[in-house]
Tab-separated table of C-alpha atoms in Angstrom:
chain	number	residue	atom	x	y	z
A	1	LEU	CA	-30.437	34.000	-93.751
A	2	LYS	CA	-30.236	31.032	-91.562
A	3	PRO	CA	-28.778	27.816	-92.603
A	4	PHE	CA	-31.145	24.932	-92.304
A	5	TRP	CA	-29.268	23.557	-89.316
A	6	LEU	CA	-29.924	26.807	-87.498
A	7	LYS	CA	-33.631	26.818	-88.212
A	8	GLY	CA	-35.987	26.319	-85.257
A	9	ARG	CA	-35.227	27.194	-81.618
A	10	MET	CA	-32.053	25.942	-80.315
A	11	MET	CA	-32.158	24.543	-76.794
A	12	ARG	CA	-29.532	25.564	-74.435
A	13	PRO	CA	-27.321	22.632	-73.675
A	14	ALA	CA	-27.600	21.441	-70.187
A	15	GLY	CA	-25.108	22.907	-67.955
A	16	ARG	CA	-24.641	26.264	-69.910
A	17	GLY	CA	-24.601	29.442	-68.039
A	18	PRO	CA	-25.767	33.020	-69.135
A	19	MET	CA	-22.497	33.774	-70.941
A	20	ALA	CA	-22.811	30.786	-73.071
A	21	GLU	CA	-26.464	31.597	-73.992
A	22	ALA	CA	-25.626	35.155	-75.080
A	23	ALA	CA	-22.725	33.931	-77.324
A	24	SER	CA	-25.048	31.307	-78.908
A	25	ARG	CA	-27.674	34.049	-79.910
A	26	ARG	CA	-24.938	36.156	-81.532
A	27	CYS	CA	-23.855	33.278	-83.607
A	28	ARG	CA	-27.419	32.649	-84.899
A	29	LEU	CA	-27.779	36.258	-86.239
A	30	LEU	CA	-24.571	36.346	-88.177
A	31	PRO	CA	-24.738	35.891	-92.012
A	32	LEU	CA	-23.491	32.577	-93.256
A	33	PHE	CA	-20.460	34.123	-94.948
A	34	LEU	CA	-19.489	35.839	-91.670
A	35	LEU	CA	-20.134	32.549	-89.832
A	36	LEU	CA	-17.682	30.878	-92.346
A	37	ARG	CA	-15.046	33.663	-92.110
A	38	SER	CA	-15.104	34.040	-88.273
A	39	THR	CA	-14.904	31.650	-85.535
A	40	CYS	CA	-17.632	31.942	-82.966
A	41	THR	CA	-16.404	30.838	-79.596
A	42	VAL	CA	-18.974	29.718	-77.341
A	43	ALA	CA	-17.871	30.253	-73.826
A	44	GLU	CA	-19.036	27.426	-71.627
A	45	GLU	CA	-19.352	28.269	-68.090
A	46	VAL	CA	-17.733	25.510	-66.060
A	47	GLU	CA	-18.468	25.169	-62.544
A	48	THR	CA	-15.271	24.775	-60.723
A	49	VAL	CA	-15.155	22.454	-57.704
A	50	PRO	CA	-12.288	23.478	-55.468
A	51	VAL	CA	-9.863	20.722	-54.759
A	52	VAL	CA	-9.545	20.404	-51.012
A	53	PRO	CA	-6.547	18.420	-49.801
A	54	PRO	CA	-7.422	15.533	-47.565
A	55	PRO	CA	-7.289	16.502	-43.925
A	56	SER	CA	-4.077	15.646	-42.120
A	57	PRO	CA	-4.525	12.808	-39.772
A	58	PRO	CA	-4.912	13.933	-36.161
A	59	PRO	CA	-1.777	13.643	-34.124
A	60	PRO	CA	-1.856	10.535	-31.953
A	61	ALA	CA	-3.471	11.068	-28.543
A	62	ALA	CA	-0.987	11.327	-25.645
A	63	THR	CA	-0.732	7.992	-23.997
A	64	SER	CA	-1.560	8.161	-20.375
A	65	ALA	CA	-1.187	5.484	-17.697
A	66	PRO	CA	-4.246	3.452	-16.993
A	67	PRO	CA	-6.438	4.901	-14.231
A	68	ARG	CA	-6.201	3.316	-10.836
A	69	GLU	CA	-8.494	0.535	-10.113
A	70	ARG	CA	-10.980	1.562	-7.501
A	71	SER	CA	-13.286	-0.667	-5.491
A	72	ARG	CA	-15.281	1.019	-2.757
A	73	GLY	CA	-12.516	3.172	-1.447
A	74	LEU	CA	-9.612	0.824	-2.256
A	75	ILE	CA	-7.109	1.780	-4.932
A	76	LEU	CA	-4.450	-0.392	-6.353
A	77	PRO	CA	-1.227	1.206	-7.483
A	78	GLY	CA	-1.631	3.344	-10.559
A	79	PRO	CA	0.369	6.236	-12.056
A	80	ALA	CA	3.196	7.389	-9.762
A	81	GLU	CA	2.282	10.221	-7.711
A	82	PRO	CA	4.717	12.855	-6.274
A	83	GLN	CA	6.014	11.744	-2.953
A	84	PRO	CA	5.790	14.030	0.061
A	85	SER	CA	8.996	15.904	0.833
A	86	SER	CA	9.127	14.326	4.272
A	87	PRO	CA	8.062	10.894	5.295
A	88	ARG	CA	4.827	10.464	7.128
A	89	ILE	CA	6.330	7.725	9.296
A	90	PRO	CA	9.012	9.193	11.613
A	91	ARG	CA	12.427	7.652	11.231
A	92	LYS	CA	12.754	6.322	14.768
A	93	LEU	CA	12.807	2.762	16.017
A	94	VAL	CA	10.960	1.572	19.206
A	95	LEU	CA	12.462	-1.482	20.940
A	96	THR	CA	10.955	-3.100	24.049
A	97	SER	CA	12.419	-5.600	26.465
A	98	LYS	CA	12.152	-6.575	30.123
A	99	GLN	CA	15.851	-5.624	30.342
A	100	ALA	CA	16.782	-2.117	31.219
A	101	SER	CA	19.231	-1.983	28.359
A	102	ALA	CA	20.656	-4.176	25.577
A	103	ASP	CA	23.618	-5.030	27.748
A	104	GLY	CA	21.397	-7.417	29.809
A	105	LEU	CA	20.629	-9.501	26.686
A	106	PRO	CA	22.428	-12.646	25.510
A	107	GLU	CA	25.358	-11.961	23.147
A	108	SER	CA	23.491	-13.584	20.235
A	109	VAL	CA	20.602	-11.151	20.662
A	110	GLN	CA	23.023	-8.188	21.054
A	111	ALA	CA	24.808	-9.212	17.792
A	112	ASN	CA	21.597	-9.269	15.875
A	113	LEU	CA	20.578	-5.898	17.260
A	114	ARG	CA	23.939	-4.366	16.231
A	115	ARG	CA	23.593	-5.783	12.740
A	116	ASN	CA	20.097	-4.344	12.424
A	117	LEU	CA	21.069	-0.925	13.686
A	118	ALA	CA	23.974	-0.706	11.283
A	119	LEU	CA	21.551	-0.907	8.286
A	120	ASP	CA	19.769	2.301	9.395
A	121	PRO	CA	22.426	4.523	10.952
A	122	ASP	CA	20.216	7.558	10.768
A	123	MET	CA	17.425	5.918	12.582
A	124	GLU	CA	16.817	7.214	16.088
A	125	MET	CA	16.413	4.315	18.677
A	126	ARG	CA	14.182	4.364	21.752
A	127	TRP	CA	14.515	1.611	24.351
A	128	LEU	CA	11.616	0.885	26.723
A	129	ASP	CA	11.874	-1.757	29.400
A	130	ASP	CA	8.817	-2.885	31.349
A	131	PRO	CA	8.893	-0.148	34.003
A	132	ALA	CA	9.200	2.542	31.310
A	133	CYS	CA	6.362	1.010	29.382
A	134	SER	CA	4.183	0.990	32.411
A	135	ASP	CA	5.017	4.696	33.154
A	136	TYR	CA	4.229	5.588	29.680
A	137	LEU	CA	0.819	3.942	29.637
A	138	LYS	CA	0.024	5.550	32.987
A	139	GLU	CA	0.845	9.043	31.718
A	140	HIS	CA	-0.848	8.964	28.377
A	141	PHE	CA	-3.642	6.301	28.720
A	142	GLY	CA	-4.428	6.037	32.315
A	143	PRO	CA	-4.048	3.504	35.131
A	144	ARG	CA	-6.384	0.864	33.723
A	145	PHE	CA	-4.376	0.311	30.675
A	146	ALA	CA	-1.151	0.249	32.633
A	147	GLU	CA	-2.608	-2.321	35.069
A	148	ARG	CA	-3.060	-4.814	32.161
A	149	LEU	CA	0.638	-4.569	31.300
A	150	GLU	CA	1.779	-4.804	34.956
A	151	SER	CA	-0.389	-7.883	35.632
A	152	GLU	CA	0.689	-9.686	32.341
A	153	PRO	CA	3.135	-12.509	33.002
A	154	ARG	CA	4.053	-13.074	29.306
A	155	GLY	CA	6.870	-10.857	28.045
A	156	SER	CA	5.738	-10.833	24.415
A	157	PHE	CA	2.214	-9.666	25.452
A	158	ARG	CA	3.590	-6.869	27.470
A	159	GLY	CA	5.525	-5.854	24.345
A	160	ASP	CA	2.365	-5.919	22.341
A	161	LEU	CA	0.713	-3.394	24.631
A	162	CYS	CA	3.790	-1.081	24.785
A	163	ARG	CA	4.526	-0.921	21.050
A	164	ALA	CA	0.900	-0.361	20.152
A	165	ALA	CA	0.715	2.531	22.559
A	166	VAL	CA	3.954	4.178	21.501
A	167	LEU	CA	3.356	3.773	17.822
A	168	PHE	CA	-0.100	5.208	18.052
A	169	ARG	CA	1.083	8.362	19.913
A	170	GLU	CA	4.352	9.025	18.189
A	171	GLY	CA	4.598	6.871	15.073
A	172	GLY	CA	7.771	5.137	13.885
A	173	PHE	CA	9.070	1.617	13.405
A	174	TYR	CA	9.099	-1.414	15.575
A	175	ILE	CA	10.883	-4.791	15.296
A	176	ASP	CA	11.160	-7.673	17.712
A	177	LEU	CA	14.680	-8.269	19.063
A	178	ASP	CA	14.898	-11.576	17.258
A	179	VAL	CA	13.959	-10.252	13.764
A	180	GLN	CA	17.014	-10.215	11.432
A	181	LEU	CA	16.706	-7.496	8.749
A	182	HIS	CA	18.073	-8.134	5.212
A	183	MET	CA	17.085	-4.634	4.044
A	184	PRO	CA	17.095	-1.217	5.929
A	185	LEU	CA	13.781	-0.409	7.578
A	186	ALA	CA	13.699	2.987	5.669
A	187	ARG	CA	13.433	1.182	2.477
A	188	LEU	CA	10.510	-0.843	3.495
A	189	VAL	CA	8.184	2.261	3.278
A	190	ASP	CA	7.561	5.207	1.003
A	191	ASN	CA	7.275	8.841	2.102
A	192	ASP	CA	3.513	8.696	1.834
A	193	THR	CA	3.189	5.292	3.647
A	194	THR	CA	0.882	5.478	6.706
A	195	PHE	CA	1.085	1.853	7.863
A	196	MET	CA	3.420	-1.055	7.188
A	197	ALA	CA	3.228	-4.675	8.423
A	198	ALA	CA	3.433	-8.258	7.207
A	199	PHE	CA	1.048	-11.132	7.121
A	200	THR	CA	1.938	-14.287	9.062
A	201	VAL	CA	1.972	-17.639	7.522
A	202	ASP	CA	-1.415	-18.349	8.985
A	203	GLY	CA	-3.092	-15.205	7.894
A	204	ALA	CA	-2.801	-12.861	10.900
A	205	ILE	CA	-0.674	-9.640	11.143
A	206	LEU	CA	3.028	-10.200	12.084
A	207	ASN	CA	3.361	-7.342	14.535
A	208	ALA	CA	7.117	-8.234	15.024
A	209	LEU	CA	7.749	-5.857	12.053
A	210	VAL	CA	5.429	-2.786	11.890
A	211	ALA	CA	5.477	0.883	11.213
A	212	ALA	CA	2.902	3.669	11.395
A	213	GLU	CA	2.364	7.383	11.223
A	214	PRO	CA	1.407	9.124	14.436
A	215	ARG	CA	-2.189	8.732	15.439
A	216	ASN	CA	-2.799	6.172	12.759
A	217	ALA	CA	-6.377	4.676	12.759
A	218	ILE	CA	-5.136	1.070	12.513
A	219	MET	CA	-2.987	1.525	15.619
A	220	ALA	CA	-5.975	3.173	17.319
A	221	GLU	CA	-8.222	0.254	16.604
A	222	THR	CA	-5.451	-2.263	17.616
A	223	LEU	CA	-5.458	-0.538	20.982
A	224	ARG	CA	-9.173	-0.870	21.287
A	225	GLU	CA	-8.870	-4.686	20.382
A	226	LEU	CA	-6.183	-5.062	23.050
A	227	ARG	CA	-8.485	-3.572	25.679
A	228	ARG	CA	-11.373	-5.832	24.524
A	229	TRP	CA	-9.013	-8.844	24.628
A	230	TYR	CA	-8.140	-8.191	28.272
A	231	ASP	CA	-11.635	-7.188	29.361
A	232	GLY	CA	-13.235	-10.405	27.937
A	233	GLU	CA	-15.140	-8.676	25.117
A	234	SER	CA	-13.546	-10.621	22.290
A	235	SER	CA	-12.583	-14.226	21.908
A	236	HIS	CA	-9.077	-15.340	22.373
A	237	HIS	CA	-9.678	-18.082	19.799
A	238	PRO	CA	-10.596	-16.499	16.366
A	239	ASP	CA	-13.299	-17.917	14.168
A	240	GLU	CA	-11.220	-19.495	11.455
A	241	GLU	CA	-14.057	-19.252	8.909
A	242	ALA	CA	-14.793	-15.623	9.559
A	243	GLU	CA	-11.398	-14.220	10.439
A	244	LYS	CA	-9.363	-16.362	8.016
A	245	THR	CA	-6.655	-17.270	10.503
A	246	THR	CA	-5.778	-20.061	12.931
A	247	ASN	CA	-3.362	-17.712	14.898
A	248	GLU	CA	-4.226	-17.394	18.618
A	249	TRP	CA	-1.377	-15.024	19.644
A	250	MET	CA	-2.737	-11.673	21.215
A	251	GLY	CA	-0.538	-9.252	19.163
A	252	PRO	CA	-1.069	-10.723	15.705
A	253	VAL	CA	-4.844	-11.297	16.254
A	254	THR	CA	-5.741	-7.930	17.716
A	255	MET	CA	-3.791	-6.026	14.902
A	256	LEU	CA	-5.578	-8.115	12.299
A	257	ARG	CA	-8.920	-7.179	13.921
A	258	GLY	CA	-7.894	-3.561	14.104
A	259	LEU	CA	-6.950	-3.531	10.424
A	260	ARG	CA	-10.276	-5.200	9.459
A	261	SER	CA	-12.171	-2.587	11.525
A	262	VAL	CA	-10.566	0.256	9.663
A	263	MET	CA	-11.195	-1.399	6.291
A	264	GLN	CA	-14.890	-1.825	7.169
A	265	ASN	CA	-15.150	1.945	7.653
A	266	SER	CA	-12.785	3.216	4.919
A	267	CYS	CA	-13.161	0.669	2.121
A	268	PRO	CA	-16.379	-1.339	2.916
A	269	GLY	CA	-16.949	-4.476	0.946
A	270	VAL	CA	-13.220	-5.038	0.330
A	271	GLN	CA	-11.784	-8.398	1.586
A	272	LEU	CA	-8.278	-8.282	3.077
A	273	GLU	CA	-7.384	-11.711	1.810
A	274	GLN	CA	-7.597	-10.650	-1.813
A	275	PHE	CA	-4.618	-8.370	-1.342
A	276	ARG	CA	-2.171	-10.880	0.074
A	277	GLU	CA	-0.134	-10.530	-3.098
A	278	GLU	CA	-0.267	-6.641	-3.332
A	279	PRO	CA	2.756	-4.896	-1.838
A	280	LYS	CA	1.080	-1.474	-1.982
A	281	TRP	CA	-2.563	-0.436	-1.792
A	282	VAL	CA	-4.811	2.311	-0.549
A	283	CYS	CA	-7.844	2.198	1.656
A	284	GLY	CA	-9.394	5.506	2.345
A	285	ALA	CA	-6.790	7.667	3.963
A	286	GLN	CA	-4.484	4.625	4.546
A	287	ARG	CA	-1.554	4.108	2.198
A	288	LEU	CA	-0.314	0.610	3.085
A	289	ARG	CA	2.788	-1.365	2.374
A	290	PHE	CA	2.615	-5.154	3.099
A	291	TYR	CA	5.025	-8.068	3.306
A	292	ASP	CA	4.533	-11.756	3.701
A	293	GLU	CA	5.953	-14.405	6.025
A	294	ARG	CA	6.761	-17.628	4.177
A	295	GLU	CA	8.804	-20.708	4.640
A	296	LEU	CA	12.299	-20.475	3.065
A	297	ASP	CA	13.235	-22.381	-0.045
A	298	CYS	CA	15.839	-24.575	1.527
A	299	TYR	CA	15.220	-27.670	-0.589
A	300	SER	CA	16.878	-26.803	-3.851
A	301	GLY	CA	20.272	-28.138	-2.649
A	302	GLU	CA	22.006	-24.855	-3.469
A	303	ASP	CA	23.062	-22.058	-1.188
A	304	SER	CA	20.981	-18.929	-1.563
A	305	VAL	CA	20.493	-15.524	0.073
A	306	GLU	CA	17.259	-16.559	1.694
A	307	CYS	CA	18.461	-19.895	2.928
A	308	PRO	CA	22.265	-20.039	3.570
A	309	PRO	CA	23.830	-23.162	5.117
A	310	SER	CA	23.347	-21.874	8.584
A	311	ARG	CA	19.578	-21.890	8.132
A	312	ARG	CA	19.228	-24.969	5.887
A	313	ASN	CA	21.179	-27.080	8.443
A	314	ALA	CA	19.526	-25.513	11.598
A	315	GLU	CA	17.774	-27.938	13.913
A	316	PHE	CA	15.301	-25.211	14.920
A	317	ALA	CA	12.507	-25.117	12.390
A	318	GLY	CA	11.722	-21.418	13.189
A	319	ALA	CA	14.983	-20.387	11.521
A	320	ARG	CA	13.707	-21.487	8.181
A	321	PHE	CA	11.118	-18.770	7.629
A	322	GLY	CA	11.546	-15.337	5.852
A	323	ILE	CA	9.641	-12.084	5.266
A	324	PHE	CA	9.212	-11.226	1.593
A	325	VAL	CA	7.619	-8.426	-0.409
A	326	ALA	CA	3.876	-9.378	-0.814
A	327	SER	CA	3.608	-10.812	-4.263
A	328	SER	CA	2.778	-14.005	-6.195
A	329	PRO	CA	4.462	-17.137	-4.600
A	330	ASP	CA	6.974	-17.391	-7.504
A	331	LYS	CA	8.429	-13.951	-6.689
A	332	ARG	CA	10.663	-13.994	-3.612
A	333	ASP	CA	12.078	-10.603	-2.771
A	334	LEU	CA	13.508	-11.104	0.738
A	335	VAL	CA	13.514	-8.262	3.251
A	336	ALA	CA	14.048	-9.946	6.646
A	337	TRP	CA	13.873	-13.131	8.715
A	338	PRO	CA	11.489	-13.344	11.691
A	339	ARG	CA	14.395	-14.904	13.696
A	340	PHE	CA	18.074	-14.388	13.459
A	341	GLU	CA	20.114	-17.245	11.981
A	342	SER	CA	21.674	-18.566	15.257
A	343	CYS	CA	18.336	-18.617	17.035
A	344	GLU	CA	17.658	-21.956	18.728
A	345	ASP	CA	14.187	-21.537	20.187
A	346	TRP	CA	10.962	-19.606	19.471
A	347	GLY	CA	11.937	-16.790	21.832
A	348	CYS	CA	15.534	-16.711	20.770
A	349	LYS	CA	16.408	-16.055	24.481
A	350	GLY	CA	15.342	-12.481	24.078
A	351	GLY	CA	12.784	-12.630	26.975
A	352	GLY	CA	9.568	-12.373	24.931
A	353	TRP	CA	8.560	-15.927	25.573
A	354	ASP	CA	9.451	-15.864	29.319
A	355	GLU	CA	6.585	-15.977	31.827
A	356	GLY	CA	7.945	-14.339	34.920
A	357	ALA	CA	6.927	-12.126	37.806
A	358	THR	CA	4.704	-9.121	37.113
A	359	ILE	CA	5.857	-5.567	37.520
A	360	ALA	CA	5.816	-4.026	41.049
A	361	ASN	CA	5.233	-0.345	40.748
A	362	ASP	CA	3.901	1.489	43.770
A	363	ALA	CA	4.531	5.029	42.426
A	364	GLU	CA	1.713	7.508	42.370
A	365	THR	CA	-0.301	7.175	39.209
A	366	PRO	CA	-0.664	10.366	37.224
A	367	ALA	CA	-3.919	11.232	35.570
A	368	PRO	CA	-4.076	10.441	31.851
A	369	LYS	CA	-3.573	13.411	29.503
A	370	ALA	CA	-6.831	14.644	27.934
A	371	GLU	CA	-5.209	14.997	24.494
A	372	ASP	CA	-4.415	11.258	24.406
A	373	MET	CA	-7.678	10.093	25.899
A	374	ASN	CA	-10.011	12.318	23.896
A	375	GLY	CA	-8.051	13.216	20.741
A	376	GLN	CA	-9.177	10.335	18.655
A	377	ASP	CA	-12.693	9.024	17.982
A	378	GLN	CA	-11.280	5.558	17.575
A	379	ILE	CA	-9.864	5.383	21.096
A	380	PRO	CA	-12.367	4.660	23.867
A	381	LYS	CA	-12.060	7.101	26.694
A	382	ASP	CA	-11.693	4.263	29.325
A	383	LEU	CA	-8.401	2.945	27.815
């Protein structure tokens, strides 16, 4: 007997599984009294959805320094790189003079030299007078290059020739005898620096303070520009619009042209002037350190490191210039002065501005060494 409420076909509720359907059929077949005496449990099959905990947030990505900015071979400083164990620029100082030794210099120049050498006690010094420079050029670059030095009446131009040749072959540091250092030379470069110099106030290269690794391409191109200067292949009056300088001194102009030549090959399209405020930058294989010649701030009315009373009150205007780390104009990290504080004229009586007799040297001229004449593509064989 089926109760009236069980008559007809019962539809399986939506969502029931096989177990629930079987239990429902058993319940329909039981007599009413059994149905009233027993409890029929309908097992509903419930689909269980596993509870998955929300994924843990990923760990923050390791923060890395921004990549270096590159522009056609030029790289601005980026993440610090391991420094070489030994410096690429040898720790030796080249000095040139018409005097055979420092003893022949005025006392003011000698005092400045002693002060500079005391800052770098481990720096090896090499002194080259005019005859020694002439012999060096003959031995390593041949008679034609030496003849240019021997016939040059101006002392500073003879120094330009000699320093470029020695720094190219052997590397090292060079400073003019009238430069007064505020920081040791060794602190002006890193171990991986290949070339160091300063801009002049008028946009050329101040070769009164320079350092290079041996066989550096910039020094090689500077030698080529010196040859072109003497042989009439380049103008002694730079094109101000094209070369961005009004300087007409041989040393600063030829080194500027040598640097531009290397940049054209190693980082073409890069303009030198846009890095006047960058102390370190890379161009191809060159890792450069640069400084900037500026007028001293002597007008604040207060004594300062860069402009002490001896410079502020000096009658000679050349004493009121300094050499600073290349940076924006508001940053003034002094490293040197282009002339020592007691200097009273542009040559500081060191002999560089003297125009005297040329060198007389009748010694037999040795043949140039093949390793120096042919070892670098940048050096013309007829140097």
